[in-house]
Structures are given as C-alpha cells and as structure tokens.
Amino acid sequence: MLASLKPKVASILSDSAESVANRLQAVCTLLRDSVDYYDWVGFYFKNGDKEELKLGPYAGEPTDHTIIPFGKGICGQVALSNENFVVPDVTAQDNYIACSITVKSEIVIPLFKNGENIGQIDIDSNTPDPFTQEDERFLEFVNQKVSQIL
C-alpha cells in the first residue's frame, strides 16, 4: 500500500507552483489520510545554528512541542544519531516526550541534504507496534524527495 503513495508524494513535491511549506503540508496530510495507523505526521527541521529542532508543516492534533532540544525525546535523539528510530511502545522509552496520551508508537526518519542531517519526518501512531521496514523504506523515500526541493 505504501508503494502506491510514492507517485502521489513525488507529484506533490514536484509542483513548483506551490511553496515548499504548502507541498510539505500536502505530503503530511496525504500520509495521515492514506495510512490508517499514521495519526500524526510532521516535519521537524534544524533551527538555524541552534542545537534544536523546530516544528514545520504537520497534519494531526496540535502539539506544544514546537521546539525540541537535540538529545531530548525520540526526535532529539535522531537529530544526534542520524539514524532511523522506530519505537514500538512509547511507554518503554525513558527519554520520550508525550505529545498525546493516545500515542502508542512512533517512527522518526532523519532527513539529509548534501549529507547533513537537517531535519526529520516524525509519525505518531495510536496503534501499538504498527511500523515495519516497509514504513522505514517508504519514509526514507519521502525524505529523499523532500530534500530535493529544500
């Protein structure tokens, strides 16, 4: 099912008539609306020269976590590790920042531009342990396409 979204993601991101922010928003909305266990989808980006992430476009419930220090929570850990982080059960993570009591699992995939980790896509799910390697590969594809328009 995820593979069928690839052409839609590529089409949205290649629409240069739209702003980058609008294209990223459209991708977030597409993913949240198309994958039943993607309950919150958003991008975080490195905040200038600061050791923190700043919330970019997202689809889902509003979050108070608009700034995340490097090292804090799953997103902050990925900013330092440069590696995918799949959390099957958020309650088992000591360094987890709860966005909502309904969130059961999370996946965060770093976004690279010219070899530098400049941000990430973050997905929260209200379903326990739904993420597979297929999700990882698909979200890596999404980030690769996103990096081409940044």
PDB file of C-alpha atoms in Angstrom:
ATOM      1  CA  MET A   1       0.000   0.000   0.000  1.00  0.00           C
ATOM      2  CA  LEU A   2       2.794   2.436   0.845  1.00  0.00           C
ATOM      3  CA  ALA A   3       4.381   1.909  -2.575  1.00  0.00           C
ATOM      4  CA  SER A   4       1.190   3.203  -4.208  1.00  0.00           C
ATOM      5  CA  LEU A   5       1.705   6.540  -2.411  1.00  0.00           C
ATOM      6  CA  LYS A   6       5.149   7.141  -3.915  1.00  0.00           C
ATOM      7  CA  PRO A   7       3.897   8.669  -7.202  1.00  0.00           C
ATOM      8  CA  LYS A   8       1.485  10.911  -5.271  1.00  0.00           C
ATOM      9  CA  VAL A   9       4.276  12.106  -2.954  1.00  0.00           C
ATOM     10  CA  ALA A  10       6.567  12.749  -5.934  1.00  0.00           C
ATOM     11  CA  SER A  11       3.806  14.630  -7.766  1.00  0.00           C
ATOM     12  CA  ILE A  12       3.013  16.871  -4.782  1.00  0.00           C
ATOM     13  CA  LEU A  13       6.668  17.683  -4.158  1.00  0.00           C
ATOM     14  CA  SER A  14       7.418  18.406  -7.833  1.00  0.00           C
ATOM     15  CA  ASP A  15       4.679  21.073  -8.080  1.00  0.00           C
ATOM     16  CA  SER A  16       6.917  24.149  -8.134  1.00  0.00           C
ATOM     17  CA  ALA A  17       3.874  26.440  -8.422  1.00  0.00           C
ATOM     18  CA  GLU A  18       3.266  25.734  -4.711  1.00  0.00           C
ATOM     19  CA  SER A  19       5.503  26.954  -1.866  1.00  0.00           C
ATOM     20  CA  VAL A  20       7.761  24.413  -0.175  1.00  0.00           C
ATOM     21  CA  ALA A  21       5.696  24.763   3.026  1.00  0.00           C
ATOM     22  CA  ASN A  22       2.457  24.041   1.149  1.00  0.00           C
ATOM     23  CA  ARG A  23       3.987  20.997  -0.552  1.00  0.00           C
ATOM     24  CA  LEU A  24       5.251  19.621   2.775  1.00  0.00           C
ATOM     25  CA  GLN A  25       1.836  20.246   4.323  1.00  0.00           C
ATOM     26  CA  ALA A  26       0.173  18.379   1.452  1.00  0.00           C
ATOM     27  CA  VAL A  27       2.512  15.405   1.948  1.00  0.00           C
ATOM     28  CA  CYS A  28       1.741  15.319   5.696  1.00  0.00           C
ATOM     29  CA  THR A  29      -1.989  15.394   5.009  1.00  0.00           C
ATOM     30  CA  LEU A  30      -1.733  12.733   2.282  1.00  0.00           C
ATOM     31  CA  LEU A  31       0.171  10.360   4.576  1.00  0.00           C
ATOM     32  CA  ARG A  32      -2.089  10.908   7.570  1.00  0.00           C
ATOM     33  CA  ASP A  33      -5.245  10.456   5.472  1.00  0.00           C
ATOM     34  CA  SER A  34      -3.936   7.459   3.486  1.00  0.00           C
ATOM     35  CA  VAL A  35      -2.302   5.269   6.151  1.00  0.00           C
ATOM     36  CA  ASP A  36      -4.736   4.303   8.890  1.00  0.00           C
ATOM     37  CA  TYR A  37      -2.047   4.000  11.589  1.00  0.00           C
ATOM     38  CA  TYR A  38      -0.361   7.351  10.760  1.00  0.00           C
ATOM     39  CA  ASP A  39      -2.242   9.507  13.273  1.00  0.00           C
ATOM     40  CA  TRP A  40       0.152  12.483  13.364  1.00  0.00           C
ATOM     41  CA  VAL A  41       2.634  13.283  10.591  1.00  0.00           C
ATOM     42  CA  GLY A  42       5.040  16.192  10.729  1.00  0.00           C
ATOM     43  CA  PHE A  43       8.425  17.560   9.801  1.00  0.00           C
ATOM     44  CA  TYR A  44      10.947  18.995  12.228  1.00  0.00           C
ATOM     45  CA  PHE A  45      13.913  20.987  10.933  1.00  0.00           C
ATOM     46  CA  LYS A  46      17.180  22.108  12.486  1.00  0.00           C
ATOM     47  CA  ASN A  47      16.574  25.617  13.849  1.00  0.00           C
ATOM     48  CA  GLY A  48      19.354  27.644  12.237  1.00  0.00           C
ATOM     49  CA  ASP A  49      22.628  27.188  14.132  1.00  0.00           C
ATOM     50  CA  LYS A  50      20.854  26.219  17.353  1.00  0.00           C
ATOM     51  CA  GLU A  51      21.105  22.708  18.784  1.00  0.00           C
ATOM     52  CA  GLU A  52      17.350  22.269  18.484  1.00  0.00           C
ATOM     53  CA  LEU A  53      14.590  21.233  16.117  1.00  0.00           C
ATOM     54  CA  LYS A  54      11.715  23.481  15.083  1.00  0.00           C
ATOM     55  CA  LEU A  55       8.322  22.139  14.057  1.00  0.00           C
ATOM     56  CA  GLY A  56       7.495  22.553  10.381  1.00  0.00           C
ATOM     57  CA  PRO A  57       4.347  21.540   8.496  1.00  0.00           C
ATOM     58  CA  TYR A  58       2.302  18.758  10.090  1.00  0.00           C
ATOM     59  CA  ALA A  59      -1.084  17.035   9.946  1.00  0.00           C
ATOM     60  CA  GLY A  60      -2.862  15.928  13.101  1.00  0.00           C
ATOM     61  CA  GLU A  61      -3.650  17.274  16.537  1.00  0.00           C
ATOM     62  CA  PRO A  62      -1.842  20.499  17.513  1.00  0.00           C
ATOM     63  CA  THR A  63       1.298  19.957  19.593  1.00  0.00           C
ATOM     64  CA  ASP A  64       3.027  22.053  22.244  1.00  0.00           C
ATOM     65  CA  HIS A  65       6.354  20.601  21.097  1.00  0.00           C
ATOM     66  CA  THR A  66       7.294  23.254  18.554  1.00  0.00           C
ATOM     67  CA  ILE A  67      10.941  23.340  19.712  1.00  0.00           C
ATOM     68  CA  ILE A  68      12.803  20.160  20.704  1.00  0.00           C
ATOM     69  CA  PRO A  69      16.374  20.340  22.049  1.00  0.00           C
ATOM     70  CA  PHE A  70      18.866  17.924  20.469  1.00  0.00           C
ATOM     71  CA  GLY A  71      19.027  14.762  22.567  1.00  0.00           C
ATOM     72  CA  LYS A  72      15.533  15.197  24.079  1.00  0.00           C
ATOM     73  CA  GLY A  73      12.802  12.743  23.136  1.00  0.00           C
ATOM     74  CA  ILE A  74      12.838  10.497  20.094  1.00  0.00           C
ATOM     75  CA  CYS A  75      13.167  13.410  17.652  1.00  0.00           C
ATOM     76  CA  GLY A  76      16.007  14.985  19.589  1.00  0.00           C
ATOM     77  CA  GLN A  77      17.843  11.657  19.715  1.00  0.00           C
ATOM     78  CA  VAL A  78      17.547  11.209  15.935  1.00  0.00           C
ATOM     79  CA  ALA A  79      18.990  14.723  15.464  1.00  0.00           C
ATOM     80  CA  LEU A  80      22.173  13.407  17.129  1.00  0.00           C
ATOM     81  CA  SER A  81      22.263   9.761  15.980  1.00  0.00           C
ATOM     82  CA  ASN A  82      21.440  10.393  12.271  1.00  0.00           C
ATOM     83  CA  GLU A  83      19.636   7.046  12.330  1.00  0.00           C
ATOM     84  CA  ASN A  84      16.052   5.857  11.971  1.00  0.00           C
ATOM     85  CA  PHE A  85      14.297   5.340  15.297  1.00  0.00           C
ATOM     86  CA  VAL A  86      11.283   3.030  15.484  1.00  0.00           C
ATOM     87  CA  VAL A  87       9.508   2.931  18.851  1.00  0.00           C
ATOM     88  CA  PRO A  88       7.002   0.044  19.059  1.00  0.00           C
ATOM     89  CA  ASP A  89       5.864   1.097  22.559  1.00  0.00           C
ATOM     90  CA  VAL A  90       6.437   4.691  23.689  1.00  0.00           C
ATOM     91  CA  THR A  91       5.846   3.779  27.346  1.00  0.00           C
ATOM     92  CA  ALA A  92       9.032   1.665  27.249  1.00  0.00           C
ATOM     93  CA  GLN A  93      11.176   4.716  26.348  1.00  0.00           C
ATOM     94  CA  ASP A  94      12.753   6.663  29.207  1.00  0.00           C
ATOM     95  CA  ASN A  95      13.522   9.690  27.023  1.00  0.00           C
ATOM     96  CA  TYR A  96      10.074  10.003  25.417  1.00  0.00           C
ATOM     97  CA  ILE A  97       8.205  13.320  25.162  1.00  0.00           C
ATOM     98  CA  ALA A  98       4.484  12.544  25.247  1.00  0.00           C
ATOM     99  CA  CYS A  99       2.508  14.562  22.712  1.00  0.00           C
ATOM    100  CA  SER A 100      -0.785  12.866  23.463  1.00  0.00           C
ATOM    101  CA  ILE A 101      -1.989  10.148  25.817  1.00  0.00           C
ATOM    102  CA  THR A 102      -3.407   8.312  22.788  1.00  0.00           C
ATOM    103  CA  VAL A 103       0.022   7.829  21.141  1.00  0.00           C
ATOM    104  CA  LYS A 104       1.268   4.240  21.446  1.00  0.00           C
ATOM    105  CA  SER A 105       4.190   4.165  18.970  1.00  0.00           C
ATOM    106  CA  GLU A 106       6.398   6.462  16.914  1.00  0.00           C
ATOM    107  CA  ILE A 107       8.758   6.402  13.948  1.00  0.00           C
ATOM    108  CA  VAL A 108      11.295   9.124  13.177  1.00  0.00           C
ATOM    109  CA  ILE A 109      13.388   9.152   9.990  1.00  0.00           C
ATOM    110  CA  PRO A 110      16.206  11.709   9.558  1.00  0.00           C
ATOM    111  CA  LEU A 111      16.204  13.989   6.519  1.00  0.00           C
ATOM    112  CA  PHE A 112      19.565  14.609   4.870  1.00  0.00           C
ATOM    113  CA  LYS A 113      20.604  17.365   2.449  1.00  0.00           C
ATOM    114  CA  ASN A 114      24.120  17.106   1.000  1.00  0.00           C
ATOM    115  CA  GLY A 115      24.966  14.535   3.667  1.00  0.00           C
ATOM    116  CA  GLU A 116      23.885  16.763   6.570  1.00  0.00           C
ATOM    117  CA  ASN A 117      21.004  15.880   8.910  1.00  0.00           C
ATOM    118  CA  ILE A 118      18.761  18.955   8.505  1.00  0.00           C
ATOM    119  CA  GLY A 119      15.530  17.579   9.923  1.00  0.00           C
ATOM    120  CA  GLN A 120      13.225  14.601  10.079  1.00  0.00           C
ATOM    121  CA  ILE A 121       9.800  13.230   9.460  1.00  0.00           C
ATOM    122  CA  ASP A 122       8.012  12.190  12.648  1.00  0.00           C
ATOM    123  CA  ILE A 123       4.958   9.936  12.762  1.00  0.00           C
ATOM    124  CA  ASP A 124       2.928   9.125  15.858  1.00  0.00           C
ATOM    125  CA  SER A 125       0.502   6.229  15.899  1.00  0.00           C
ATOM    126  CA  ASN A 126      -2.335   5.402  18.260  1.00  0.00           C
ATOM    127  CA  THR A 127      -1.751   1.750  17.283  1.00  0.00           C
ATOM    128  CA  PRO A 128       0.814  -0.322  19.222  1.00  0.00           C
ATOM    129  CA  ASP A 129       3.810  -1.515  17.142  1.00  0.00           C
ATOM    130  CA  PRO A 130       2.448  -0.894  13.592  1.00  0.00           C
ATOM    131  CA  PHE A 131       5.688   0.198  11.877  1.00  0.00           C
ATOM    132  CA  THR A 132       7.650  -2.183   9.638  1.00  0.00           C
ATOM    133  CA  GLN A 133      10.735  -1.986   7.454  1.00  0.00           C
ATOM    134  CA  GLU A 134       8.357  -1.055   4.640  1.00  0.00           C
ATOM    135  CA  ASP A 135       7.452   2.122   6.573  1.00  0.00           C
ATOM    136  CA  GLU A 136      11.147   2.890   7.081  1.00  0.00           C
ATOM    137  CA  ARG A 137      11.982   2.478   3.383  1.00  0.00           C
ATOM    138  CA  PHE A 138       8.907   4.465   2.322  1.00  0.00           C
ATOM    139  CA  LEU A 139       9.663   7.366   4.676  1.00  0.00           C
ATOM    140  CA  GLU A 140      13.302   7.357   3.540  1.00  0.00           C
ATOM    141  CA  PHE A 141      11.932   7.772   0.002  1.00  0.00           C
ATOM    142  CA  VAL A 142       9.712  10.658   1.155  1.00  0.00           C
ATOM    143  CA  ASN A 143      12.662  12.415   2.808  1.00  0.00           C
ATOM    144  CA  GLN A 144      14.864  11.881  -0.234  1.00  0.00           C
ATOM    145  CA  LYS A 145      12.218  13.587  -2.388  1.00  0.00           C
ATOM    146  CA  VAL A 146      11.753  16.384   0.181  1.00  0.00           C
ATOM    147  CA  SER A 147      15.496  17.092   0.297  1.00  0.00           C
ATOM    148  CA  GLN A 148      15.427  17.770  -3.456  1.00  0.00           C
ATOM    149  CA  ILE A 149      13.138  20.794  -3.002  1.00  0.00           C
ATOM    150  CA  LEU A 150      14.863  22.318   0.043  1.00  0.00           C
TER     151      LEU A 150
END
